[in-house]
């Protein structure tokens, strides 16, 4: 049983790595479409985008789980987190970390990528494990609900880009080198994974 669980965890991790790019693109596309579907002019109601507000509230547990993973990674990579804050865009609940001093570009990229990778891993685990251990339908539904909420948050956010640009601005020359190296390594890893390339 232990070996089966270890095999499942390893297979899930590999599958999560493979699925991270399409999930990020898909979640970002859905979020952009929802944002653009909101009202463009000044509004009288409390939100410009009622559907996005509804989804943000419904998937709040997934948002908190996603940000919990980011907070843990920030601690591991020794990022000086000033506070955990929240804001509202068109009524969307957006939880983020307030960073005291922008870290190096390589660290920012590593944390952002690992955040999504681990979030996808946790989401897939919440889908598979209840089926393996024959959870009751109610608990299985709760796990799947949180999993969908986590995947819904695996999109590119303006706060992520702002942190990356701040790090680039702080050390532009070395930052660009770190960015190029990170993208090259990640591209090579996915090339080997998907196309079976060899070194």
PDB file of C-alpha atoms in Angstrom, residues 1-172:
ATOM      1  CA  UNK A   1       0.000   0.000   0.000  1.00  0.00           C
ATOM      2  CA  UNK A   2       2.867   2.356   0.866  1.00  0.00           C
ATOM      3  CA  UNK A   3       4.614   1.696  -2.454  1.00  0.00           C
ATOM      4  CA  UNK A   4       1.356   2.281  -4.330  1.00  0.00           C
ATOM      5  CA  UNK A   5       0.878   5.607  -2.543  1.00  0.00           C
ATOM      6  CA  UNK A   6       4.456   6.654  -3.301  1.00  0.00           C
ATOM      7  CA  UNK A   7       3.985   5.733  -6.960  1.00  0.00           C
ATOM      8  CA  UNK A   8       0.755   7.723  -7.036  1.00  0.00           C
ATOM      9  CA  UNK A   9       2.449  10.778  -5.498  1.00  0.00           C
ATOM     10  CA  UNK A  10       5.344  10.588  -7.983  1.00  0.00           C
ATOM     11  CA  UNK A  11       3.000  10.115 -10.957  1.00  0.00           C
ATOM     12  CA  UNK A  12       0.855  13.004  -9.735  1.00  0.00           C
ATOM     13  CA  UNK A  13       3.921  15.247  -9.418  1.00  0.00           C
ATOM     14  CA  UNK A  14       5.080  14.435 -12.960  1.00  0.00           C
ATOM     15  CA  UNK A  15       1.570  14.944 -14.334  1.00  0.00           C
ATOM     16  CA  UNK A  16       1.255  18.233 -12.437  1.00  0.00           C
ATOM     17  CA  UNK A  17       4.512  19.424 -14.003  1.00  0.00           C
ATOM     18  CA  UNK A  18       3.213  18.519 -17.464  1.00  0.00           C
ATOM     19  CA  UNK A  19      -0.144  20.198 -16.915  1.00  0.00           C
ATOM     20  CA  UNK A  20       1.094  23.405 -15.258  1.00  0.00           C
ATOM     21  CA  UNK A  21       1.526  25.451 -18.511  1.00  0.00           C
ATOM     22  CA  UNK A  22      -1.921  24.658 -19.988  1.00  0.00           C
ATOM     23  CA  UNK A  23      -3.608  25.213 -16.621  1.00  0.00           C
ATOM     24  CA  UNK A  24      -1.919  28.611 -16.200  1.00  0.00           C
ATOM     25  CA  UNK A  25      -2.913  29.610 -19.738  1.00  0.00           C
ATOM     26  CA  UNK A  26      -6.454  28.296 -19.308  1.00  0.00           C
ATOM     27  CA  UNK A  27      -7.025  29.926 -15.912  1.00  0.00           C
ATOM     28  CA  UNK A  28      -5.551  33.216 -17.167  1.00  0.00           C
ATOM     29  CA  UNK A  29      -7.777  33.131 -20.255  1.00  0.00           C
ATOM     30  CA  UNK A  30     -10.912  32.471 -18.182  1.00  0.00           C
ATOM     31  CA  UNK A  31     -10.010  35.253 -15.746  1.00  0.00           C
ATOM     32  CA  UNK A  32      -9.361  37.766 -18.554  1.00  0.00           C
ATOM     33  CA  UNK A  33     -12.665  36.891 -20.242  1.00  0.00           C
ATOM     34  CA  UNK A  34     -14.501  37.326 -16.932  1.00  0.00           C
ATOM     35  CA  UNK A  35     -12.775  40.638 -16.246  1.00  0.00           C
ATOM     36  CA  UNK A  36     -13.587  41.965 -19.720  1.00  0.00           C
ATOM     37  CA  UNK A  37     -17.215  40.909 -19.339  1.00  0.00           C
ATOM     38  CA  UNK A  38     -17.680  43.444 -16.542  1.00  0.00           C
ATOM     39  CA  UNK A  39     -19.109  46.907 -16.965  1.00  0.00           C
ATOM     40  CA  UNK A  40     -16.707  49.367 -18.561  1.00  0.00           C
ATOM     41  CA  UNK A  41     -18.180  52.638 -17.262  1.00  0.00           C
ATOM     42  CA  UNK A  42     -18.776  54.075 -13.828  1.00  0.00           C
ATOM     43  CA  UNK A  43     -21.079  51.817 -11.885  1.00  0.00           C
ATOM     44  CA  UNK A  44     -23.905  52.401  -9.483  1.00  0.00           C
ATOM     45  CA  UNK A  45     -23.993  48.889  -8.109  1.00  0.00           C
ATOM     46  CA  UNK A  46     -21.443  47.523  -5.593  1.00  0.00           C
ATOM     47  CA  UNK A  47     -19.541  45.557  -8.246  1.00  0.00           C
ATOM     48  CA  UNK A  48     -18.881  45.823 -11.961  1.00  0.00           C
ATOM     49  CA  UNK A  49     -18.756  42.057 -12.405  1.00  0.00           C
ATOM     50  CA  UNK A  50     -21.308  40.124 -10.380  1.00  0.00           C
ATOM     51  CA  UNK A  51     -20.409  36.725 -11.848  1.00  0.00           C
ATOM     52  CA  UNK A  52     -16.686  37.129 -11.096  1.00  0.00           C
ATOM     53  CA  UNK A  53     -17.550  38.337  -7.605  1.00  0.00           C
ATOM     54  CA  UNK A  54     -19.729  35.271  -7.118  1.00  0.00           C
ATOM     55  CA  UNK A  55     -16.961  32.916  -8.284  1.00  0.00           C
ATOM     56  CA  UNK A  56     -14.403  34.665  -6.079  1.00  0.00           C
ATOM     57  CA  UNK A  57     -16.581  34.158  -3.022  1.00  0.00           C
ATOM     58  CA  UNK A  58     -17.461  30.561  -3.908  1.00  0.00           C
ATOM     59  CA  UNK A  59     -13.827  29.619  -4.527  1.00  0.00           C
ATOM     60  CA  UNK A  60     -12.426  31.549  -1.539  1.00  0.00           C
ATOM     61  CA  UNK A  61     -11.194  28.342   0.210  1.00  0.00           C
ATOM     62  CA  UNK A  62      -9.197  27.506  -2.930  1.00  0.00           C
ATOM     63  CA  UNK A  63      -7.789  31.049  -2.962  1.00  0.00           C
ATOM     64  CA  UNK A  64      -6.678  30.763   0.651  1.00  0.00           C
ATOM     65  CA  UNK A  65      -5.083  27.354  -0.029  1.00  0.00           C
ATOM     66  CA  UNK A  66      -3.248  28.797  -3.054  1.00  0.00           C
ATOM     67  CA  UNK A  67      -1.939  31.739  -1.045  1.00  0.00           C
ATOM     68  CA  UNK A  68      -1.022  29.439   1.839  1.00  0.00           C
ATOM     69  CA  UNK A  69       1.302  27.563  -0.505  1.00  0.00           C
ATOM     70  CA  UNK A  70       2.806  30.876  -1.641  1.00  0.00           C
ATOM     71  CA  UNK A  71       3.367  31.987   1.952  1.00  0.00           C
ATOM     72  CA  UNK A  72       5.171  28.732   2.751  1.00  0.00           C
ATOM     73  CA  UNK A  73       7.379  29.119  -0.342  1.00  0.00           C
ATOM     74  CA  UNK A  74       8.129  32.726   0.599  1.00  0.00           C
ATOM     75  CA  UNK A  75       9.344  31.526   3.988  1.00  0.00           C
ATOM     76  CA  UNK A  76      11.437  28.754   2.402  1.00  0.00           C
ATOM     77  CA  UNK A  77      13.077  31.184  -0.056  1.00  0.00           C
ATOM     78  CA  UNK A  78      13.525  33.799   2.694  1.00  0.00           C
ATOM     79  CA  UNK A  79      11.410  36.460   0.991  1.00  0.00           C
ATOM     80  CA  UNK A  80      10.713  39.343   3.359  1.00  0.00           C
ATOM     81  CA  UNK A  81       6.908  39.266   3.511  1.00  0.00           C
ATOM     82  CA  UNK A  82       5.519  42.397   5.107  1.00  0.00           C
ATOM     83  CA  UNK A  83       1.907  41.271   5.331  1.00  0.00           C
ATOM     84  CA  UNK A  84      -0.854  39.180   3.794  1.00  0.00           C
ATOM     85  CA  UNK A  85      -3.285  41.637   2.236  1.00  0.00           C
ATOM     86  CA  UNK A  86      -6.338  41.653  -0.001  1.00  0.00           C
ATOM     87  CA  UNK A  87      -7.882  43.924  -2.576  1.00  0.00           C
ATOM     88  CA  UNK A  88     -10.860  44.009  -4.904  1.00  0.00           C
ATOM     89  CA  UNK A  89     -10.810  44.269  -8.681  1.00  0.00           C
ATOM     90  CA  UNK A  90     -14.290  44.557 -10.187  1.00  0.00           C
ATOM     91  CA  UNK A  91     -15.495  42.953  -6.962  1.00  0.00           C
ATOM     92  CA  UNK A  92     -13.053  40.039  -7.215  1.00  0.00           C
ATOM     93  CA  UNK A  93     -11.477  38.910  -3.936  1.00  0.00           C
ATOM     94  CA  UNK A  94      -7.710  39.020  -4.508  1.00  0.00           C
ATOM     95  CA  UNK A  95      -5.441  37.867  -1.672  1.00  0.00           C
ATOM     96  CA  UNK A  96      -1.740  38.610  -2.063  1.00  0.00           C
ATOM     97  CA  UNK A  97       1.541  38.948  -0.164  1.00  0.00           C
ATOM     98  CA  UNK A  98       2.988  42.389   0.516  1.00  0.00           C
ATOM     99  CA  UNK A  99       6.736  42.006  -0.001  1.00  0.00           C
ATOM    100  CA  UNK A 100       8.961  44.377   1.960  1.00  0.00           C
ATOM    101  CA  UNK A 101      11.883  44.289  -0.494  1.00  0.00           C
ATOM    102  CA  UNK A 102      11.769  42.738  -3.993  1.00  0.00           C
ATOM    103  CA  UNK A 103      14.024  39.647  -4.102  1.00  0.00           C
ATOM    104  CA  UNK A 104      16.197  38.600  -7.027  1.00  0.00           C
ATOM    105  CA  UNK A 105      14.442  37.804 -10.304  1.00  0.00           C
ATOM    106  CA  UNK A 106      15.448  34.145 -10.164  1.00  0.00           C
ATOM    107  CA  UNK A 107      13.873  33.775  -6.733  1.00  0.00           C
ATOM    108  CA  UNK A 108      10.649  35.495  -7.815  1.00  0.00           C
ATOM    109  CA  UNK A 109      10.326  33.268 -10.882  1.00  0.00           C
ATOM    110  CA  UNK A 110      11.104  30.143  -8.846  1.00  0.00           C
ATOM    111  CA  UNK A 111       8.495  30.972  -6.222  1.00  0.00           C
ATOM    112  CA  UNK A 112       5.816  31.847  -8.787  1.00  0.00           C
ATOM    113  CA  UNK A 113       6.418  28.649 -10.776  1.00  0.00           C
ATOM    114  CA  UNK A 114       6.633  26.389  -7.724  1.00  0.00           C
ATOM    115  CA  UNK A 115       3.503  28.030  -6.328  1.00  0.00           C
ATOM    116  CA  UNK A 116       1.489  27.015  -9.375  1.00  0.00           C
ATOM    117  CA  UNK A 117       3.156  23.578  -9.629  1.00  0.00           C
ATOM    118  CA  UNK A 118       2.415  22.703  -5.996  1.00  0.00           C
ATOM    119  CA  UNK A 119      -1.093  24.164  -6.277  1.00  0.00           C
ATOM    120  CA  UNK A 120      -1.825  21.944  -9.285  1.00  0.00           C
ATOM    121  CA  UNK A 121      -0.332  18.971  -7.402  1.00  0.00           C
ATOM    122  CA  UNK A 122      -2.553  19.627  -4.368  1.00  0.00           C
ATOM    123  CA  UNK A 123      -5.625  20.114  -6.575  1.00  0.00           C
ATOM    124  CA  UNK A 124      -5.056  16.849  -8.448  1.00  0.00           C
ATOM    125  CA  UNK A 125      -4.437  15.076  -5.127  1.00  0.00           C
ATOM    126  CA  UNK A 126      -7.765  16.362  -3.821  1.00  0.00           C
ATOM    127  CA  UNK A 127      -9.430  14.863  -6.898  1.00  0.00           C
ATOM    128  CA  UNK A 128      -7.682  11.462  -6.877  1.00  0.00           C
ATOM    129  CA  UNK A 129      -7.189  10.603  -3.184  1.00  0.00           C
ATOM    130  CA  UNK A 130     -10.918  10.685  -2.206  1.00  0.00           C
ATOM    131  CA  UNK A 131     -11.617   8.213  -5.021  1.00  0.00           C
ATOM    132  CA  UNK A 132      -8.767   5.918  -3.920  1.00  0.00           C
ATOM    133  CA  UNK A 133      -9.821   5.845  -0.284  1.00  0.00           C
ATOM    134  CA  UNK A 134     -13.549   5.718  -1.049  1.00  0.00           C
ATOM    135  CA  UNK A 135     -14.510   8.900   0.737  1.00  0.00           C
ATOM    136  CA  UNK A 136     -18.196   9.612   1.273  1.00  0.00           C
ATOM    137  CA  UNK A 137     -19.811  11.641  -1.552  1.00  0.00           C
ATOM    138  CA  UNK A 138     -20.092  14.708   0.688  1.00  0.00           C
ATOM    139  CA  UNK A 139     -16.356  14.786   1.513  1.00  0.00           C
ATOM    140  CA  UNK A 140     -15.491  13.951  -2.092  1.00  0.00           C
ATOM    141  CA  UNK A 141     -17.576  16.935  -3.214  1.00  0.00           C
ATOM    142  CA  UNK A 142     -15.802  19.213  -0.723  1.00  0.00           C
ATOM    143  CA  UNK A 143     -12.373  18.049  -1.951  1.00  0.00           C
ATOM    144  CA  UNK A 144     -13.337  18.593  -5.585  1.00  0.00           C
ATOM    145  CA  UNK A 145     -14.777  22.038  -4.765  1.00  0.00           C
ATOM    146  CA  UNK A 146     -11.517  23.131  -3.132  1.00  0.00           C
ATOM    147  CA  UNK A 147      -9.526  21.605  -6.017  1.00  0.00           C
ATOM    148  CA  UNK A 148     -11.455  23.597  -8.625  1.00  0.00           C
ATOM    149  CA  UNK A 149     -10.993  26.724  -6.512  1.00  0.00           C
ATOM    150  CA  UNK A 150      -7.230  26.176  -6.404  1.00  0.00           C
ATOM    151  CA  UNK A 151      -7.034  25.661 -10.182  1.00  0.00           C
ATOM    152  CA  UNK A 152      -9.174  28.779 -10.692  1.00  0.00           C
ATOM    153  CA  UNK A 153      -6.441  30.776  -8.926  1.00  0.00           C
ATOM    154  CA  UNK A 154      -3.585  29.411 -11.074  1.00  0.00           C
ATOM    155  CA  UNK A 155      -3.653  32.434 -13.369  1.00  0.00           C
ATOM    156  CA  UNK A 156      -1.208  35.225 -14.040  1.00  0.00           C
ATOM    157  CA  UNK A 157      -2.020  38.120 -11.713  1.00  0.00           C
ATOM    158  CA  UNK A 158      -1.046  41.767 -11.984  1.00  0.00           C
ATOM    159  CA  UNK A 159       0.532  41.550  -8.527  1.00  0.00           C
ATOM    160  CA  UNK A 160       2.862  38.779  -9.727  1.00  0.00           C
ATOM    161  CA  UNK A 161       3.952  40.863 -12.717  1.00  0.00           C
ATOM    162  CA  UNK A 162       4.420  43.953 -10.542  1.00  0.00           C
ATOM    163  CA  UNK A 163       6.726  42.016  -8.202  1.00  0.00           C
ATOM    164  CA  UNK A 164       8.694  40.648 -11.145  1.00  0.00           C
ATOM    165  CA  UNK A 165       9.083  44.112 -12.723  1.00  0.00           C
ATOM    166  CA  UNK A 166      10.141  45.544  -9.355  1.00  0.00           C
ATOM    167  CA  UNK A 167      12.854  42.900  -9.098  1.00  0.00           C
ATOM    168  CA  UNK A 168      13.978  43.602 -12.659  1.00  0.00           C
ATOM    169  CA  UNK A 169      14.078  47.334 -11.943  1.00  0.00           C
ATOM    170  CA  UNK A 170      16.157  46.764  -8.840  1.00  0.00           C
ATOM    171  CA  UNK A 171      18.872  44.810 -10.693  1.00  0.00           C
ATOM    172  CA  UNK A 172      18.171  45.129 -14.425  1.00  0.00           C
TER     173      UNK A 172
END
